[in-house]
Tab-separated table of C-alpha atoms (C1' of nucleotides) in Angstrom:
chain	number	residue	atom	x	y	z
A	1	MET	CA	87.921	69.220	96.482
A	2	ALA	CA	90.742	67.120	94.882
A	3	GLY	CA	93.398	68.572	96.427
A	4	ILE	CA	96.522	69.483	94.996
A	5	PRO	CA	99.783	67.302	95.212
A	6	LEU	CA	102.032	67.376	97.802
A	7	ASP	CA	105.664	66.168	97.794
A	8	ARG	CA	108.220	65.598	100.089
A	9	THR	CA	109.163	69.099	100.401
A	10	ASP	CA	106.036	70.363	100.862
A	11	LEU	CA	105.227	67.840	103.875
A	12	ARG	CA	108.556	68.578	105.690
A	13	MET	CA	106.991	72.853	105.974
A	14	LEU	CA	103.913	71.865	107.049
A	15	ASP	CA	105.405	69.243	109.883
A	16	VAL	CA	107.562	72.319	111.093
A	17	LEU	CA	104.998	74.990	110.943
A	18	GLN	CA	102.533	72.768	112.654
A	19	ARG	CA	104.872	73.287	115.581
A	20	GLU	CA	106.378	76.741	114.938
A	21	GLY	CA	104.204	79.398	112.719
A	22	ARG	CA	105.794	81.661	113.568
A	23	ILE	CA	109.034	80.742	111.685
A	24	THR	CA	110.769	83.240	109.776
A	25	ASN	CA	110.784	81.925	105.850
A	26	ALA	CA	114.793	82.280	106.095
A	27	GLU	CA	115.000	79.307	108.792
A	28	LEU	CA	112.102	77.754	107.472
A	29	ALA	CA	114.156	76.950	103.940
A	30	ALA	CA	116.902	76.444	106.028
A	31	ARG	CA	114.972	73.341	107.304
A	32	VAL	CA	113.503	71.932	104.429
A	33	ASN	CA	117.150	72.375	102.134
A	34	LEU	CA	115.858	75.270	100.000
A	35	SER	CA	116.846	79.217	99.533
A	36	PRO	CA	114.776	81.257	100.709
A	37	SER	CA	112.901	82.001	97.272
A	38	PRO	CA	111.513	78.687	96.704
A	39	CYS	CA	110.319	78.292	100.275
A	40	LEU	CA	107.993	81.242	100.029
A	41	ARG	CA	106.221	80.545	96.977
A	42	ARG	CA	105.719	76.592	98.387
A	43	LEU	CA	104.327	78.289	100.802
A	44	GLN	CA	102.070	80.925	99.098
A	45	ARG	CA	101.174	77.708	96.716
A	46	LEU	CA	100.007	75.940	100.641
A	47	GLU	CA	97.628	78.917	101.847
A	48	ALA	CA	96.894	79.708	97.979
A	49	ALA	CA	95.215	75.906	97.985
A	50	GLY	CA	93.911	76.140	101.448
A	51	VAL	CA	96.074	73.429	102.445
A	52	ILE	CA	97.124	76.116	105.385
A	53	ALA	CA	94.008	77.064	106.673
A	54	GLY	CA	95.934	80.172	108.369
A	55	TYR	CA	98.005	80.359	111.877
A	56	ALA	CA	97.467	80.657	115.058
A	57	ALA	CA	98.745	81.736	118.246
A	58	GLN	CA	99.049	78.876	121.091
A	59	VAL	CA	97.291	80.937	124.228
A	60	ASP	CA	97.247	79.373	127.579
A	61	PRO	CA	93.787	79.664	128.841
A	62	GLN	CA	94.838	79.013	132.548
A	63	ALA	CA	96.784	82.696	132.003
A	64	VAL	CA	93.861	84.184	130.460
A	65	GLY	CA	91.628	83.087	133.591
A	66	LEU	CA	89.830	80.447	131.325
A	67	GLY	CA	90.450	77.460	133.968
A	68	LEU	CA	88.043	74.969	133.941
A	69	GLN	CA	87.514	73.005	130.059
A	70	ALA	CA	84.670	70.839	130.001
A	71	PHE	CA	83.325	68.298	126.721
A	72	VAL	CA	79.457	68.173	126.808
A	73	ARG	CA	78.000	65.026	124.784
A	74	VAL	CA	73.902	66.548	123.437
A	75	GLN	CA	71.151	64.654	121.519
A	76	LEU	CA	68.570	66.359	119.692
A	77	THR	CA	64.946	65.529	119.899
A	78	GLN	CA	64.829	65.515	116.122
A	79	HIS	CA	67.372	64.935	113.260
A	80	ASP	CA	65.447	67.225	111.083
A	81	SER	CA	66.901	70.025	109.312
A	82	ALA	CA	65.690	73.300	111.117
A	83	THR	CA	66.291	70.906	114.334
A	84	ILE	CA	69.919	70.935	113.250
A	85	GLU	CA	70.745	74.128	111.446
A	86	THR	CA	69.047	75.979	114.558
A	87	PHE	CA	71.349	73.734	117.047
A	88	VAL	CA	74.664	74.360	114.894
A	89	GLN	CA	73.938	78.268	114.616
A	90	ARG	CA	73.734	78.708	118.242
A	91	VAL	CA	76.719	77.297	119.144
A	92	ASN	CA	78.451	78.618	116.706
A	93	ALA	CA	77.328	81.702	118.089
A	94	TRP	CA	78.708	80.660	121.848
A	95	ASP	CA	81.588	81.969	122.519
A	96	GLU	CA	82.285	79.487	125.054
A	97	VAL	CA	82.180	76.797	122.557
A	98	VAL	CA	85.493	76.389	121.040
A	99	ASP	CA	84.926	72.861	118.766
A	100	CYS	CA	81.633	71.425	118.313
A	101	TYR	CA	81.656	68.149	116.088
A	102	ALA	CA	78.619	65.560	114.616
A	103	LEU	CA	79.475	62.603	115.758
A	104	THR	CA	78.354	59.204	114.975
A	105	GLY	CA	77.000	56.914	118.283
A	106	ASP	CA	74.326	57.783	121.057
A	107	MET	CA	74.897	61.475	121.044
A	108	ASP	CA	75.066	63.450	117.950
A	109	TYR	CA	77.209	66.481	119.299
A	110	LEU	CA	80.622	66.815	121.369
A	111	LEU	CA	81.351	70.048	122.761
A	112	HIS	CA	84.349	71.164	123.711
A	113	VAL	CA	83.207	74.587	126.386
A	114	VAL	CA	86.236	75.950	128.081
A	115	VAL	CA	85.431	79.027	130.847
A	116	ALA	CA	86.361	80.234	133.417
A	117	ASP	CA	85.055	78.559	136.432
A	118	LEU	CA	82.045	76.234	137.808
A	119	ASP	CA	79.696	79.568	138.712
A	120	HIS	CA	81.157	80.445	134.276
A	121	PHE	CA	79.800	76.812	133.588
A	122	SER	CA	76.698	77.037	135.070
A	123	ARG	CA	75.611	80.052	133.485
A	124	PHE	CA	76.406	78.403	130.492
A	125	LEU	CA	74.621	74.792	130.921
A	126	LEU	CA	71.560	76.506	131.787
A	127	ASP	CA	71.270	79.994	130.345
A	128	LYS	CA	72.355	78.442	126.870
A	129	LEU	CA	72.595	74.478	126.319
A	130	LEU	CA	69.663	74.034	128.269
A	131	ASN	CA	67.248	76.882	127.067
A	132	ALA	CA	67.964	75.817	123.335
A	133	SER	CA	65.143	74.302	121.741
A	134	GLY	CA	66.160	70.605	120.416
A	135	VAL	CA	68.163	69.600	123.250
A	136	ALA	CA	67.015	66.366	124.607
A	137	ASP	CA	70.005	65.580	126.521
A	138	VAL	CA	72.718	66.967	127.608
A	139	ASN	CA	76.430	64.399	128.981
A	140	SER	CA	78.606	67.148	130.489
A	141	SER	CA	82.643	65.425	131.555
A	142	PHE	CA	85.406	68.077	133.057
A	143	VAL	CA	88.564	67.918	131.993
A	144	LEU	CA	91.091	66.486	134.669
A	145	ARG	CA	94.343	66.988	132.963
A	146	THR	CA	95.503	67.252	129.664
A	147	VAL	CA	97.203	64.681	129.034
A	148	LYS	CA	98.923	65.323	125.493
A	149	HIS	CA	97.777	68.293	123.341
A	150	ALA	CA	99.893	68.202	120.267
A	151	GLY	CA	98.222	70.705	117.907
A	152	ALA	CA	99.895	68.975	115.131
A	153	LEU	CA	98.759	66.453	112.157
A	154	PRO	CA	101.181	63.708	112.455
A	155	LEU	CA	102.671	64.131	109.228
A	156	ALA	CA	105.572	61.783	109.683
A	157	GLN	CA	103.234	58.667	108.440
A	158	LEU	CA	103.488	60.023	105.506
A	159	ALA	CA	104.911	58.843	102.653
A	160	GLY	CA	104.382	61.950	100.186
A	161	ALA	CA	104.346	61.922	96.474
B	1	MET	CA	101.157	80.328	138.826
B	2	ALA	CA	100.246	83.349	139.781
B	3	GLY	CA	100.248	84.441	136.453
B	4	ILE	CA	100.875	87.658	135.109
B	5	PRO	CA	98.826	90.633	134.943
B	6	LEU	CA	97.603	91.438	130.881
B	7	ASP	CA	95.553	94.096	130.746
B	8	ARG	CA	93.341	95.626	127.064
B	9	THR	CA	95.984	95.898	125.114
B	10	ASP	CA	97.400	92.517	125.988
B	11	LEU	CA	94.297	90.895	125.732
B	12	ARG	CA	93.759	92.228	122.170
B	13	MET	CA	96.611	90.812	120.828
B	14	LEU	CA	96.205	87.642	122.330
B	15	ASP	CA	92.611	88.157	120.571
B	16	VAL	CA	94.117	89.055	117.052
B	17	LEU	CA	97.163	86.348	117.437
B	18	GLN	CA	95.012	83.806	118.340
B	19	ARG	CA	93.447	83.862	114.848
B	20	GLU	CA	96.195	85.731	112.106
B	21	GLY	CA	99.292	84.334	113.963
B	22	ARG	CA	101.824	84.960	111.811
B	23	ILE	CA	101.032	88.223	111.137
B	24	THR	CA	103.757	91.150	111.355
B	25	ASN	CA	104.803	92.895	114.415
B	26	ALA	CA	103.845	96.447	112.353
B	27	GLU	CA	100.316	95.581	111.464
B	28	LEU	CA	99.353	94.256	114.924
B	29	ALA	CA	100.930	96.895	116.408
B	30	ALA	CA	98.473	99.019	113.790
B	31	ARG	CA	95.624	96.819	115.026
B	32	VAL	CA	95.756	97.449	118.860
B	33	ASN	CA	96.442	101.451	118.250
B	34	LEU	CA	99.984	101.254	119.493
B	35	SER	CA	104.070	101.506	117.676
B	36	PRO	CA	105.596	99.034	116.490
B	37	SER	CA	108.573	98.661	120.153
B	38	PRO	CA	106.067	98.598	122.422
B	39	CYS	CA	104.000	95.975	120.561
B	40	LEU	CA	107.387	94.308	119.970
B	41	ARG	CA	108.107	93.752	124.309
B	42	ARG	CA	104.816	93.102	125.063
B	43	LEU	CA	104.660	89.848	122.449
B	44	GLN	CA	107.840	89.383	124.001
B	45	ARG	CA	106.842	89.345	126.986
B	46	LEU	CA	103.522	87.356	126.812
B	47	GLU	CA	105.755	84.591	125.049
B	48	ALA	CA	108.183	84.592	127.952
B	49	ALA	CA	105.468	83.733	130.361
B	50	GLY	CA	104.152	81.975	128.444
B	51	VAL	CA	100.846	83.127	127.980
B	52	ILE	CA	101.801	82.338	124.289
B	53	ALA	CA	102.300	78.663	124.062
B	54	GLY	CA	103.331	78.482	120.555
B	55	TYR	CA	102.455	79.468	117.192
B	56	ALA	CA	100.593	76.611	114.450
B	57	ALA	CA	99.554	76.745	110.883
B	58	GLN	CA	97.042	74.862	110.931
B	59	VAL	CA	96.792	72.339	108.591
B	60	ASP	CA	93.689	71.214	106.378
B	61	PRO	CA	93.398	67.243	106.887
B	62	GLN	CA	91.831	66.454	104.535
B	63	ALA	CA	94.548	68.229	102.603
B	64	VAL	CA	97.264	65.802	103.549
B	65	GLY	CA	95.172	62.940	103.126
B	66	LEU	CA	93.803	62.574	106.806
B	67	GLY	CA	89.852	62.515	106.078
B	68	LEU	CA	88.763	60.322	109.283
B	69	GLN	CA	88.660	61.746	112.866
B	70	ALA	CA	87.045	60.086	115.953
B	71	PHE	CA	86.689	60.254	119.735
B	72	VAL	CA	87.368	57.506	121.428
B	73	ARG	CA	86.785	56.956	124.939
B	74	VAL	CA	88.550	55.105	127.227
B	75	GLN	CA	88.169	53.496	130.765
B	76	LEU	CA	90.931	51.938	132.766
B	77	THR	CA	91.181	49.030	134.594
B	78	GLN	CA	92.706	50.260	137.382
B	79	HIS	CA	93.561	53.839	139.358
B	80	ASP	CA	96.914	53.485	140.068
B	81	SER	CA	100.015	55.835	139.447
B	82	ALA	CA	101.878	52.734	137.155
B	83	THR	CA	98.736	52.122	134.773
B	84	ILE	CA	98.218	55.408	134.389
B	85	GLU	CA	101.780	56.346	133.199
B	86	THR	CA	101.788	53.345	131.475
B	87	PHE	CA	98.794	54.506	129.543
B	88	VAL	CA	100.229	58.558	129.110
B	89	GLN	CA	103.122	57.699	127.803
B	90	ARG	CA	101.590	54.639	125.180
B	91	VAL	CA	99.596	58.088	124.178
B	92	ASN	CA	101.802	60.285	123.841
B	93	ALA	CA	103.743	57.942	121.443
B	94	TRP	CA	100.668	57.090	119.851
B	95	ASP	CA	100.493	59.523	116.443
B	96	GLU	CA	97.194	58.994	115.438
B	97	VAL	CA	96.017	60.496	118.953
B	98	VAL	CA	95.747	64.245	118.272
B	99	ASP	CA	94.392	64.967	121.669
B	100	CYS	CA	94.193	63.199	124.963
B	101	TYR	CA	92.027	64.538	127.896
B	102	ALA	CA	91.538	62.836	131.753
B	103	LEU	CA	87.778	63.573	132.015
B	104	THR	CA	85.322	63.300	134.987
B	105	GLY	CA	82.444	60.727	134.823
B	106	ASP	CA	82.564	57.123	133.700
B	107	MET	CA	85.134	57.301	131.619
B	108	ASP	CA	88.590	58.166	132.713
B	109	TYR	CA	90.015	59.416	128.770
B	110	LEU	CA	88.959	60.542	126.252
B	111	LEU	CA	91.369	60.502	122.886
B	112	HIS	CA	90.917	62.690	119.757
B	113	VAL	CA	92.052	60.738	116.699
B	114	VAL	CA	93.061	61.200	113.193
B	115	VAL	CA	94.082	59.031	110.662
B	116	ALA	CA	93.323	58.415	106.938
B	117	ASP	CA	90.659	56.049	106.306
B	118	LEU	CA	89.111	53.625	108.000
B	119	ASP	CA	91.430	51.010	107.844
B	120	HIS	CA	94.116	52.863	109.160
B	121	PHE	CA	91.479	53.511	112.117
B	122	SER	CA	91.415	50.053	112.316
B	123	ARG	CA	94.456	49.180	112.843
B	124	PHE	CA	95.054	52.017	115.478
B	125	LEU	CA	92.425	50.535	117.563
B	126	LEU	CA	93.763	46.473	117.063
B	127	ASP	CA	97.076	46.734	116.946
B	128	LYS	CA	97.787	49.851	119.774
B	129	LEU	CA	94.781	50.616	121.828
B	130	LEU	CA	93.605	47.417	122.563
B	131	ASN	CA	96.802	45.525	122.933
B	132	ALA	CA	97.243	48.395	125.254
B	133	SER	CA	97.298	46.746	128.708
B	134	GLY	CA	95.126	48.605	131.573
B	135	VAL	CA	92.562	49.160	128.877
B	136	ALA	CA	89.645	48.055	130.013
B	137	ASP	CA	86.610	49.795	127.545
B	138	VAL	CA	86.714	51.542	124.214
B	139	ASN	CA	83.988	53.366	122.602
B	140	SER	CA	84.593	54.735	119.442
B	141	SER	CA	82.681	57.695	117.558
B	142	PHE	CA	83.683	59.345	114.401
B	143	VAL	CA	83.726	62.887	113.074
B	144	LEU	CA	80.330	62.872	110.797
B	145	ARG	CA	81.371	66.596	110.195
B	146	THR	CA	82.810	69.526	111.890
B	147	VAL	CA	80.203	72.034	112.863
B	148	LYS	CA	83.089	74.907	114.770
B	149	HIS	CA	86.610	74.748	115.141
B	150	ALA	CA	87.449	78.135	115.914
B	151	GLY	CA	91.008	77.339	117.346
B	152	ALA	CA	90.878	80.414	119.846
B	153	LEU	CA	89.071	81.160	123.298
B	154	PRO	CA	87.494	83.308	123.785
B	155	LEU	CA	89.067	86.561	124.974
B	156	ALA	CA	86.377	88.705	124.145
B	157	GLN	CA	84.218	88.032	127.045
B	158	LEU	CA	87.655	88.484	129.504
B	159	ALA	CA	87.651	92.790	131.646
B	160	GLY	CA	91.101	92.255	132.085
B	161	ALA	CA	92.663	95.086	134.179
C	1	DT	C1'	117.897	66.149	69.172
C	2	DG	C1'	115.256	69.898	70.138
C	3	DC	C1'	110.779	72.409	72.071
C	4	DG	C1'	108.489	72.884	76.238
C	5	DT	C1'	107.658	73.015	81.384
C	6	DC	C1'	108.907	73.216	86.003
C	7	DG	C1'	111.784	74.193	89.564
C	8	DC	C1'	115.451	75.685	91.603
C	9	DG	C1'	119.084	79.934	92.810
C	10	DC	C1'	120.588	84.243	92.953
C	11	DA	C1'	120.108	89.940	93.202
C	12	DA	C1'	118.099	94.432	94.601
C	13	DG	C1'	114.414	96.614	96.463
C	14	DA	C1'	111.022	97.386	99.599
C	15	DT	C1'	109.399	96.500	104.029
C	16	DT	C1'	109.735	94.944	109.007
C	17	DA	C1'	112.427	93.526	113.408
C	18	DT	C1'	115.118	95.564	116.942
C	19	DT	C1'	117.653	97.622	119.870
C	20	DG	C1'	119.354	102.085	122.944
C	21	DC	C1'	117.356	106.830	124.839
C	22	DG	C1'	114.350	110.755	126.012
C	23	DC	C1'	110.277	111.312	127.797
C	24	DA	C1'	105.732	111.995	129.347
C	25	DC	C1'	102.571	110.474	133.286
C	26	DA	C1'	101.430	108.381	137.686
C	27	DT	C1'	103.211	106.781	142.561
C	28	DC	C1'	104.985	106.955	146.654
C	29	DC	C1'	107.080	109.216	150.288
C	30	DG	C1'	109.345	112.449	152.898
D	1	DC	C1'	103.549	119.950	147.925
D	2	DG	C1'	108.010	118.626	145.662
D	3	DG	C1'	111.197	115.831	144.537
D	4	DA	C1'	112.096	110.660	142.998
D	5	DT	C1'	111.026	106.645	141.514
D	6	DG	C1'	109.061	103.080	137.838
D	7	DT	C1'	107.019	101.998	134.404
D	8	DG	C1'	105.632	102.569	129.579
D	9	DC	C1'	105.231	104.561	125.546
D	10	DG	C1'	106.939	107.496	121.141
D	11	DC	C1'	111.065	107.554	118.173
D	12	DA	C1'	115.455	106.585	115.127
D	13	DA	C1'	118.778	103.247	113.357
D	14	DT	C1'	121.097	99.301	112.205
D	15	DA	C1'	120.366	94.597	110.406
D	16	DA	C1'	117.166	91.104	109.146
D	17	DT	C1'	114.053	89.766	106.290
D	18	DC	C1'	110.605	89.849	102.834
D	19	DT	C1'	109.711	89.678	97.964
D	20	DT	C1'	110.277	89.486	93.297
D	21	DG	C1'	112.335	89.013	88.627
D	22	DC	C1'	115.365	87.102	86.533
D	23	DG	C1'	118.220	83.737	83.767
D	24	DC	C1'	119.798	78.293	84.448
D	25	DG	C1'	120.080	73.765	84.517
D	26	DA	C1'	116.828	69.330	84.930
D	27	DC	C1'	112.913	66.279	83.132
D	28	DG	C1'	109.564	64.586	79.434
D	29	DC	C1'	108.271	63.762	75.216
D	30	DA	C1'	107.626	63.566	70.698
DNA sequence: TGCGTCGCGCAAGATTATTGCGCACATCCG
DNA sequence: CGGATGTGCGCAATAATCTTGCGCGACGCA
């Protein structure tokens, strides 16, 4: 996992693509002061190296009827590999869980949950989460407002080769 | 904010684009059993309506030297609009904060922070967050492992017109 | 100075985007 | 029941873009 070296141009490309992922290669080239050919070759290199893991359309949750989001902190009863493995597998199978992180602190996991409404959340909580073995404690907080959703890493602060 | 009606084809398009945002219109059309023309027209409609808010390249944080992530829960001293307004503005100005949500529960805000290392985080915490007025309490948890990062809404479970 | 490497720009063919147009089907009203 | 209307599809043609091979110049090094 050494990671490939990234120069200033690479970082500028990434910075642009984080915000406008469907921009044409021609315009991306113009933004970073390059002709289309080397720009495309750099892009393919970044994709092949996994620096760019993929591209995603950002869908408005409200528009598709998913109007409620919550963050659920979960504590497991035990921390042996079997318990963890089982929990992780279930989390990956649950569609409502968009993100899941293992954290330091008194709670083991943080789940970002997206659902249609309170009823939907209730079913998720009762039928899935609390039904899962190994779950000792659960603490739910609902999203009142999305204050910031950059969807972009702070590349500006990086020096780059 | 009624939102435009979405049929089964629209949802399938969104489902594909959430995972492969840079797919060509021709291939997207093939995936949803449509010819390129109506597929593009649907896409433009979805973009214009804001159902698709944008497109983003998913950059690997490790690859760009941002190897440490944290979730910081913040409680404000007061909840008057002036205190909130000030805090929100600062959050939006801080590059390290990728996401920020106002939550129910005993902590008012959840910040998703991406930094290079502990030193970087320390500077963020001491120089920025704890220096901000109106901040009563702060609780940081570091990301040990990203268990799941779908980056996609669960559209499969939606019926759609 | 001479050699090798690296990355750029140019150019041409293949692919894709984009628009106008006509047609089929469903709905609604007379 | 018949005709009008609207909606959305596919086709076709042009414009734009992608994609690859190639030659050139800059740089590092012995």
